[in-house]
mmCIF file of C-alpha atoms in Angstrom:
data_model
loop_
_atom_site.group_PDB
_atom_site.id
_atom_site.type_symbol
_atom_site.label_atom_id
_atom_site.label_comp_id
_atom_site.label_asym_id
_atom_site.label_seq_id
_atom_site.Cartn_x
_atom_site.Cartn_y
_atom_site.Cartn_z
ATOM 1 C CA MET A 1 63.497 23.676 -106.666
ATOM 2 C CA ALA A 2 66.906 24.942 -107.741
ATOM 3 C CA THR A 3 69.197 22.480 -109.509
ATOM 4 C CA ASP A 4 72.961 21.964 -109.079
ATOM 5 C CA GLY A 5 73.088 24.405 -106.188
ATOM 6 C CA ALA A 6 71.723 27.300 -108.254
ATOM 7 C CA PRO A 7 69.736 29.838 -106.242
ATOM 8 C CA LEU A 8 66.011 30.254 -106.773
ATOM 9 C CA PRO A 9 64.852 33.336 -108.692
ATOM 10 C CA TRP A 10 64.169 36.025 -106.127
ATOM 11 C CA GLY A 11 60.586 36.550 -107.278
ATOM 12 C CA ARG A 12 59.793 32.876 -106.836
ATOM 13 C CA LEU A 13 61.501 32.801 -103.453
ATOM 14 C CA ALA A 14 59.611 35.879 -102.310
ATOM 15 C CA ARG A 15 56.242 34.462 -103.386
ATOM 16 C CA ALA A 16 56.953 31.172 -101.635
ATOM 17 C CA GLU A 17 57.992 32.906 -98.413
ATOM 18 C CA LEU A 18 54.958 35.205 -98.521
ATOM 19 C CA MET A 19 52.675 32.193 -98.852
ATOM 20 C CA ARG A 20 54.379 30.622 -95.838
ATOM 21 C CA LEU A 21 53.849 33.766 -93.792
ATOM 22 C CA ARG A 22 50.153 33.794 -94.634
ATOM 23 C CA ALA A 23 49.645 30.053 -94.242
ATOM 24 C CA PRO A 24 49.179 29.708 -90.431
ATOM 25 C CA ARG A 25 45.563 29.795 -89.328
ATOM 26 C CA ALA A 26 46.437 32.297 -86.595
ATOM 27 C CA MET A 27 47.602 34.753 -89.256
ATOM 28 C CA ARG A 28 44.275 34.528 -91.071
ATOM 29 C CA TYR A 29 42.354 35.000 -87.832
ATOM 30 C CA ALA A 30 44.514 38.004 -86.954
ATOM 31 C CA GLY A 31 43.862 39.458 -90.403
ATOM 32 C CA LEU A 32 40.138 39.302 -89.708
ATOM 33 C CA ALA A 33 40.297 40.462 -86.095
ATOM 34 C CA LEU A 34 42.537 43.490 -86.644
ATOM 35 C CA PRO A 35 40.174 45.604 -88.779
ATOM 36 C CA LEU A 36 37.278 44.691 -86.491
ATOM 37 C CA ALA A 37 39.260 45.835 -83.449
ATOM 38 C CA VAL A 38 40.234 49.103 -85.150
ATOM 39 C CA VAL A 39 36.652 49.773 -86.214
ATOM 40 C CA ALA A 40 35.468 49.072 -82.658
ATOM 41 C CA PHE A 41 38.103 51.428 -81.260
ATOM 42 C CA GLY A 42 37.189 54.165 -83.734
ATOM 43 C CA LEU A 43 33.448 53.801 -83.245
ATOM 44 C CA SER A 44 33.890 53.876 -79.469
ATOM 45 C CA LYS A 45 34.662 57.571 -79.886
ATOM 46 C CA LEU A 46 31.080 58.023 -81.060
ATOM 47 C CA LEU A 47 29.826 56.496 -77.806
ATOM 48 C CA LEU A 48 32.250 58.232 -75.457
ATOM 49 C CA HIS A 49 31.821 61.747 -76.849
ATOM 50 C CA ASP A 50 28.938 64.104 -77.617
ATOM 51 C CA ARG A 51 28.323 67.767 -78.341
ATOM 52 C CA ASP A 52 26.303 68.544 -75.211
ATOM 53 C CA THR A 53 28.669 71.066 -73.652
ATOM 54 C CA ALA A 54 25.852 72.624 -71.618
ATOM 55 C CA ALA A 55 25.557 69.532 -69.429
ATOM 56 C CA ALA A 56 29.330 69.443 -69.027
ATOM 57 C CA TRP A 57 29.341 73.073 -67.903
ATOM 58 C CA ARG A 58 26.591 72.394 -65.378
ATOM 59 C CA THR A 59 28.622 69.514 -63.960
ATOM 60 C CA ALA A 60 31.708 71.745 -63.807
ATOM 61 C CA GLU A 61 29.804 74.477 -61.972
ATOM 62 C CA GLU A 62 28.439 71.950 -59.483
ATOM 63 C CA ARG A 63 31.936 70.628 -58.790
ATOM 64 C CA TYR A 64 33.261 74.157 -58.411
ATOM 65 C CA ALA A 65 30.445 75.061 -56.022
ATOM 66 C CA THR A 66 31.204 71.934 -53.981
ATOM 67 C CA PHE A 67 34.855 72.912 -53.830
ATOM 68 C CA LEU A 68 34.000 76.434 -52.634
ATOM 69 C CA ALA A 69 31.719 75.036 -49.962
ATOM 70 C CA ASP A 70 34.405 72.635 -48.745
ATOM 71 C CA ALA A 71 36.994 75.416 -48.793
ATOM 72 C CA GLN A 72 34.759 77.629 -46.662
ATOM 73 C CA THR A 73 33.990 74.789 -44.260
ATOM 74 C CA TYR A 74 37.592 73.754 -43.706
ATOM 75 C CA GLY A 75 39.185 77.170 -44.119
ATOM 76 C CA LEU A 76 41.119 76.298 -47.267
ATOM 77 C CA PRO A 77 42.590 79.052 -49.458
ATOM 78 C CA VAL A 78 40.974 79.634 -52.844
ATOM 79 C CA GLY A 79 43.208 80.806 -55.673
ATOM 80 C CA SER A 80 42.075 83.847 -57.604
ATOM 81 C CA GLY A 81 42.596 82.098 -60.916
ATOM 82 C CA LEU A 82 40.407 79.115 -60.039
ATOM 83 C CA SER A 83 36.974 78.926 -61.661
ATOM 84 C CA ALA A 84 34.448 76.438 -63.012
ATOM 85 C CA ARG A 85 36.545 76.233 -66.172
ATOM 86 C CA ASN A 86 39.147 74.255 -64.244
ATOM 87 C CA TYR A 87 36.518 71.548 -63.665
ATOM 88 C CA PHE A 88 35.165 71.543 -67.208
ATOM 89 C CA GLN A 89 35.750 68.390 -69.235
ATOM 90 C CA ASP A 90 34.883 68.954 -72.885
ATOM 91 C CA PRO A 91 32.674 66.038 -74.000
ATOM 92 C CA ARG A 92 33.327 66.670 -77.685
ATOM 93 C CA TYR A 93 35.841 64.735 -79.755
ATOM 94 C CA LEU A 94 38.402 67.407 -80.591
ATOM 95 C CA MET A 95 40.279 66.013 -83.549
ATOM 96 C CA ASP A 96 43.156 68.460 -83.389
ATOM 97 C CA THR A 97 44.193 67.360 -79.883
ATOM 98 C CA LEU A 98 42.853 63.854 -79.251
ATOM 99 C CA SER A 99 43.716 62.170 -82.545
ATOM 100 C CA PHE A 100 47.471 62.127 -81.840
ATOM 101 C CA ALA A 101 47.069 60.136 -78.639
ATOM 102 C CA ASP A 102 44.593 57.739 -80.281
ATOM 103 C CA LEU A 103 46.923 57.105 -83.207
ATOM 104 C CA ARG A 104 49.836 56.611 -80.814
ATOM 105 C CA THR A 105 47.801 54.095 -78.793
ATOM 106 C CA VAL A 106 46.938 51.983 -81.825
ATOM 107 C CA VAL A 107 50.445 52.106 -83.311
ATOM 108 C CA THR A 108 51.967 51.130 -79.962
ATOM 109 C CA ALA A 109 49.681 48.096 -79.826
ATOM 110 C CA LEU A 110 50.635 47.201 -83.397
ATOM 111 C CA ALA A 111 54.316 47.551 -82.528
ATOM 112 C CA ALA A 112 53.945 45.039 -79.700
ATOM 113 C CA ALA A 113 52.058 42.682 -82.016
ATOM 114 C CA ALA A 114 54.748 43.131 -84.680
ATOM 115 C CA VAL A 115 57.426 41.835 -82.311
ATOM 116 C CA VAL A 116 55.367 38.672 -81.792
ATOM 117 C CA LEU A 117 54.725 38.393 -85.544
ATOM 118 C CA GLY A 118 58.449 38.560 -86.205
ATOM 119 C CA MET A 119 59.094 35.854 -83.631
ATOM 120 C CA VAL A 120 56.466 33.580 -85.162
ATOM 121 C CA ALA A 121 57.788 34.188 -88.685
ATOM 122 C CA GLY A 122 61.375 33.534 -87.659
ATOM 123 C CA GLY A 123 60.823 30.619 -85.307
ATOM 124 C CA ALA A 124 57.910 28.561 -86.605
ATOM 125 C CA ASP A 125 59.746 26.616 -89.319
ATOM 126 C CA TRP A 126 62.554 25.501 -87.008
ATOM 127 C CA SER A 127 60.339 23.333 -84.824
ATOM 128 C CA SER A 128 58.741 21.678 -87.885
ATOM 129 C CA ARG A 129 62.147 21.122 -89.542
ATOM 130 C CA VAL A 130 60.906 22.948 -92.634
ATOM 131 C CA MET A 131 64.007 25.128 -92.490
ATOM 132 C CA LEU A 132 66.101 22.154 -93.644
ATOM 133 C CA THR A 133 64.025 21.927 -96.824
ATOM 134 C CA LEU A 134 64.105 25.681 -97.373
ATOM 135 C CA ALA A 135 67.875 25.809 -97.006
ATOM 136 C CA ALA A 136 68.210 22.934 -99.482
ATOM 137 C CA ALA A 137 65.985 24.706 -102.009
ATOM 138 C CA GLU A 138 67.813 28.025 -101.552
ATOM 139 C CA PRO A 139 71.523 27.327 -100.909
ATOM 140 C CA ARG A 140 72.362 30.998 -100.421
ATOM 141 C CA ARG A 141 71.267 31.404 -96.836
ATOM 142 C CA PHE A 142 71.718 35.160 -96.813
ATOM 143 C CA ARG A 143 69.064 35.504 -99.529
ATOM 144 C CA LEU A 144 66.687 33.323 -97.539
ATOM 145 C CA PHE A 145 67.335 35.257 -94.330
ATOM 146 C CA ALA A 146 67.016 38.658 -96.005
ATOM 147 C CA THR A 147 63.962 37.736 -98.084
ATOM 148 C CA ARG A 148 61.951 36.602 -95.104
ATOM 149 C CA ALA A 149 63.118 39.584 -93.047
ATOM 150 C CA LEU A 150 62.053 42.047 -95.749
ATOM 151 C CA LEU A 151 58.728 40.322 -96.266
ATOM 152 C CA VAL A 152 57.773 40.134 -92.601
ATOM 153 C CA ALA A 153 58.814 43.751 -92.016
ATOM 154 C CA GLY A 154 57.060 44.898 -95.185
ATOM 155 C CA LEU A 155 53.897 43.022 -94.261
ATOM 156 C CA SER A 156 53.800 44.563 -90.783
ATOM 157 C CA MET A 157 54.395 48.037 -92.217
ATOM 158 C CA ALA A 158 51.673 47.609 -94.836
ATOM 159 C CA VAL A 159 49.205 46.475 -92.182
ATOM 160 C CA THR A 160 50.126 49.452 -90.008
ATOM 161 C CA ALA A 161 49.730 51.863 -92.918
ATOM 162 C CA ALA A 162 46.281 50.504 -93.779
ATOM 163 C CA THR A 163 45.253 50.463 -90.121
ATOM 164 C CA GLY A 164 46.342 54.069 -89.660
ATOM 165 C CA LEU A 165 44.303 55.252 -92.633
ATOM 166 C CA LEU A 166 41.238 53.379 -91.380
ATOM 167 C CA LEU A 167 41.661 54.790 -87.891
ATOM 168 C CA VAL A 168 42.072 58.394 -89.039
ATOM 169 C CA SER A 169 38.928 58.067 -91.166
ATOM 170 C CA LEU A 170 36.954 56.842 -88.153
ATOM 171 C CA LEU A 171 38.349 59.579 -85.933
ATOM 172 C CA LEU A 172 37.403 62.174 -88.513
ATOM 173 C CA LEU A 173 33.877 60.741 -88.556
ATOM 174 C CA ALA A 174 33.747 61.057 -84.764
ATOM 175 C CA ALA A 175 34.924 64.670 -84.968
ATOM 176 C CA LEU A 176 32.329 65.540 -87.600
ATOM 177 C CA THR A 177 29.431 63.950 -85.722
ATOM 178 C CA ARG A 178 30.437 64.092 -82.042
ATOM 179 C CA GLY A 179 32.978 66.835 -81.788
ATOM 180 C CA SER A 180 34.814 69.528 -83.676
ATOM 181 C CA THR A 181 37.152 69.744 -86.643
ATOM 182 C CA ALA A 182 38.456 73.176 -85.691
ATOM 183 C CA GLY A 183 42.194 73.537 -86.063
ATOM 184 C CA LEU A 184 42.594 70.951 -88.816
ATOM 185 C CA ASP A 185 44.926 73.100 -90.874
ATOM 186 C CA GLY A 186 48.059 72.284 -92.826
ATOM 187 C CA VAL A 187 50.229 72.290 -89.708
ATOM 188 C CA TYR A 188 47.969 69.715 -88.053
ATOM 189 C CA TRP A 189 47.894 67.370 -91.049
ATOM 190 C CA ALA A 190 51.666 67.648 -91.457
ATOM 191 C CA ALA A 191 52.172 66.687 -87.805
ATOM 192 C CA LEU A 192 49.710 63.803 -88.050
ATOM 193 C CA ALA A 193 51.269 62.544 -91.292
ATOM 194 C CA SER A 194 54.704 62.672 -89.683
ATOM 195 C CA GLN A 195 53.520 60.679 -86.666
ATOM 196 C CA TYR A 196 51.806 58.203 -89.005
ATOM 197 C CA ALA A 197 54.943 57.681 -91.109
ATOM 198 C CA ARG A 198 57.147 57.314 -88.026
ATOM 199 C CA GLY A 199 54.732 54.747 -86.635
ATOM 200 C CA VAL A 200 54.833 52.675 -89.819
ATOM 201 C CA LEU A 201 58.642 52.627 -89.775
ATOM 202 C CA LEU A 202 58.759 51.843 -86.046
ATOM 203 C CA VAL A 203 56.501 48.807 -86.468
ATOM 204 C CA GLY A 204 58.730 47.477 -89.235
ATOM 205 C CA LEU A 205 61.869 47.830 -87.116
ATOM 206 C CA LEU A 206 60.335 46.121 -84.092
ATOM 207 C CA CYS A 207 59.051 43.318 -86.292
ATOM 208 C CA LEU A 208 62.635 42.801 -87.447
ATOM 209 C CA LEU A 209 63.720 42.691 -83.812
ATOM 210 C CA GLY A 210 61.309 39.841 -83.114
ATOM 211 C CA TYR A 211 62.401 38.085 -86.305
ATOM 212 C CA GLY A 212 66.074 38.381 -85.386
ATOM 213 C CA LEU A 213 65.499 36.995 -81.889
ATOM 214 C CA ALA A 214 63.608 34.006 -83.299
ATOM 215 C CA MET A 215 66.217 33.281 -85.978
ATOM 216 C CA LEU A 216 68.888 33.495 -83.296
ATOM 217 C CA THR A 217 67.176 31.165 -80.826
ATOM 218 C CA ARG A 218 65.502 29.033 -83.534
ATOM 219 C CA LYS A 219 62.319 28.654 -81.490
ATOM 220 C CA ALA A 220 59.437 31.105 -81.190
ATOM 221 C CA SER A 221 58.649 30.329 -77.539
ATOM 222 C CA VAL A 222 62.288 30.708 -76.493
ATOM 223 C CA ALA A 223 62.550 33.931 -78.500
ATOM 224 C CA LEU A 224 59.521 35.280 -76.651
ATOM 225 C CA ALA A 225 61.104 34.603 -73.257
ATOM 226 C CA ILE A 226 64.545 35.862 -74.249
ATOM 227 C CA GLY A 227 63.000 38.856 -75.983
ATOM 228 C CA PHE A 228 61.227 39.868 -72.789
ATOM 229 C CA LEU A 229 64.460 39.616 -70.811
ATOM 230 C CA TYR A 230 66.386 41.448 -73.535
ATOM 231 C CA LEU A 231 63.942 44.349 -73.683
ATOM 232 C CA ALA A 232 63.776 44.488 -69.898
ATOM 233 C CA GLY A 233 67.538 44.482 -69.387
ATOM 234 C CA ALA A 234 69.000 46.097 -72.490
ATOM 235 C CA ASP A 235 68.277 49.608 -71.245
ATOM 236 C CA GLN A 236 70.771 48.918 -68.445
ATOM 237 C CA ILE A 237 73.306 47.612 -70.964
ATOM 238 C CA PHE A 238 72.924 50.523 -73.384
ATOM 239 C CA ALA A 239 72.369 53.269 -70.804
ATOM 240 C CA GLY A 240 74.771 56.141 -71.344
ATOM 241 C CA ARG A 241 75.931 54.856 -74.745
ATOM 242 C CA GLY A 242 73.442 56.790 -76.866
ATOM 243 C CA PRO A 243 73.182 60.498 -77.724
ATOM 244 C CA ARG A 244 73.392 62.758 -74.663
ATOM 245 C CA GLY A 245 73.609 59.679 -72.396
ATOM 246 C CA ALA A 246 69.852 59.137 -72.628
ATOM 247 C CA GLU A 247 68.246 56.273 -70.743
ATOM 248 C CA TYR A 248 67.253 53.767 -73.407
ATOM 249 C CA ALA A 249 64.229 51.967 -72.003
ATOM 250 C CA MET A 250 62.180 50.678 -74.921
ATOM 251 C CA ASP A 251 58.906 52.199 -73.688
ATOM 252 C CA GLY A 252 60.508 55.632 -73.579
ATOM 253 C CA LEU A 253 61.986 55.153 -77.053
ATOM 254 C CA VAL A 254 58.626 54.179 -78.530
ATOM 255 C CA PHE A 255 57.003 57.200 -76.908
ATOM 256 C CA ALA A 256 59.729 59.479 -78.260
ATOM 257 C CA VAL A 257 59.265 58.156 -81.806
ATOM 258 C CA LEU A 258 55.490 58.618 -81.667
ATOM 259 C CA ASN A 259 55.431 61.859 -79.687
ATOM 260 C CA GLU A 260 53.717 64.567 -81.712
ATOM 261 C CA LYS A 261 54.936 67.429 -79.531
ATOM 262 C CA PRO A 262 58.386 68.988 -79.170
ATOM 263 C CA VAL A 263 60.358 67.884 -76.141
ATOM 264 C CA VAL A 264 59.795 69.925 -72.987
ATOM 265 C CA PRO A 265 62.772 71.172 -70.935
ATOM 266 C CA LEU A 266 62.914 69.459 -67.565
ATOM 267 C CA ALA A 267 62.570 72.753 -65.726
ATOM 268 C CA GLU A 268 59.235 73.418 -67.469
ATOM 269 C CA SER A 269 57.832 69.897 -67.128
ATOM 270 C CA ASP A 270 55.315 68.839 -64.478
ATOM 271 C CA CYS A 271 55.696 65.186 -65.491
ATOM 272 C CA ILE A 272 56.535 62.768 -62.652
ATOM 273 C CA ALA A 273 56.738 59.165 -63.900
ATOM 274 C CA GLY A 274 56.143 56.943 -66.907
ATOM 275 C CA PRO A 275 57.733 56.400 -70.328
ATOM 276 C CA GLY A 276 56.514 59.734 -71.612
ATOM 277 C CA CYS A 277 58.177 61.513 -68.720
ATOM 278 C CA GLU A 278 61.420 59.640 -69.281
ATOM 279 C CA ALA A 279 61.426 60.617 -72.952
ATOM 280 C CA VAL A 280 60.644 64.240 -72.100
ATOM 281 C CA HIS A 281 63.108 64.537 -69.244
ATOM 282 C CA VAL A 282 66.087 63.385 -71.280
ATOM 283 C CA ASP A 283 65.025 65.435 -74.309
ATOM 284 C CA LEU A 284 64.606 62.407 -76.575
ATOM 285 C CA THR A 285 63.565 63.409 -80.070
ATOM 286 C CA ALA A 286 62.072 61.061 -82.660
ATOM 287 C CA ALA A 287 65.518 60.686 -84.252
ATOM 288 C CA ASP A 288 66.986 59.691 -80.892
ATOM 289 C CA GLY A 289 64.152 57.224 -80.448
ATOM 290 C CA PHE A 290 64.865 55.572 -83.788
ATOM 291 C CA LEU A 291 68.574 55.445 -82.981
ATOM 292 C CA GLY A 292 67.797 53.760 -79.683
ATOM 293 C CA VAL A 293 65.620 51.157 -81.409
ATOM 294 C CA LEU A 294 68.470 50.470 -83.846
ATOM 295 C CA ILE A 295 70.830 49.978 -80.899
ATOM 296 C CA TYR A 296 68.524 47.171 -79.794
ATOM 297 C CA LEU A 297 67.980 45.793 -83.303
ATOM 298 C CA VAL A 298 71.309 45.765 -85.142
ATOM 299 C CA PRO A 299 73.305 43.490 -82.775
ATOM 300 C CA VAL A 300 70.487 40.931 -82.739
ATOM 301 C CA LEU A 301 70.176 40.880 -86.533
ATOM 302 C CA LEU A 302 73.932 40.576 -87.056
ATOM 303 C CA VAL A 303 74.315 37.693 -84.609
ATOM 304 C CA ALA A 304 71.223 35.939 -85.999
ATOM 305 C CA LEU A 305 72.552 36.313 -89.549
ATOM 306 C CA TRP A 306 75.955 34.977 -88.496
ATOM 307 C CA ARG A 307 74.430 31.942 -86.835
ATOM 308 C CA PHE A 308 72.124 31.249 -89.775
ATOM 309 C CA THR A 309 74.833 31.531 -92.439
ATOM 310 C CA ARG A 310 77.837 30.108 -90.556
ATOM 311 C CA THR A 311 76.458 27.232 -88.497
ATOM 312 C CA ASP A 312 74.648 23.992 -89.245
ATOM 313 C CA ILE A 313 70.873 24.022 -89.549
ATOM 314 C CA THR A 314 69.614 21.436 -87.102
#
């Protein structure tokens, strides 16, 4: 412990805070469950896909024949461009098209988990009164606030980075054994690496959002409730205040950050509803998505830091 009000060495403070983050039993269970869940998700591609395109073509031809029979029976028009190909569903795992959506799915789940992790990290010690001891050991509250924030964000980003590498390896295995690796050129790997890096950064930012809410409310359960209301209502508060007046619903922002494709002009889009459609229709780019997340994050962190450094710890 520091003496005469002297701050703890940062290395010692960081090690102590890291041990506290890893101490809860739930964290250890999550550390074991996460790789198992990712492996199960990756290996499911081996079960859901195969290389038997002949059977898929037969099914497509049967569906097309059924459609023609129904069209003749009920006098429905048949377009000249319609064929069995329109009913064909490729059973192979096509890495160059399917891997982006799979990576986005996993990163989105990790982002949601990161918000909860941040809330647990920021709110757990308040209920046990440990924060009083920590503040006594480290009199500079800003260092304590910033150290834990950096550690929890860094931990979530490291987990996401490792998870992404594991997932891509499993998807590549599925493509090699149950699909096709055609199209895996430099452009593809650059796009996938960009989506991967954006996902890692997004998880870190959302983990900080959960941490800020918990440090502001000083209770994980309250932060969870307030966080839900904040995320549900903040898009109405921030609507029209971002670039190009975009609608800043969090689901649309997350989709925009993780979207591997360029935005589609509204006139050329057949999208109807959902976060992806919202992101596409307002032309949200990944940069706009990150800016929107920061609009959510920065006010919460600033108010939480003010309360932690300027008010009594009770």
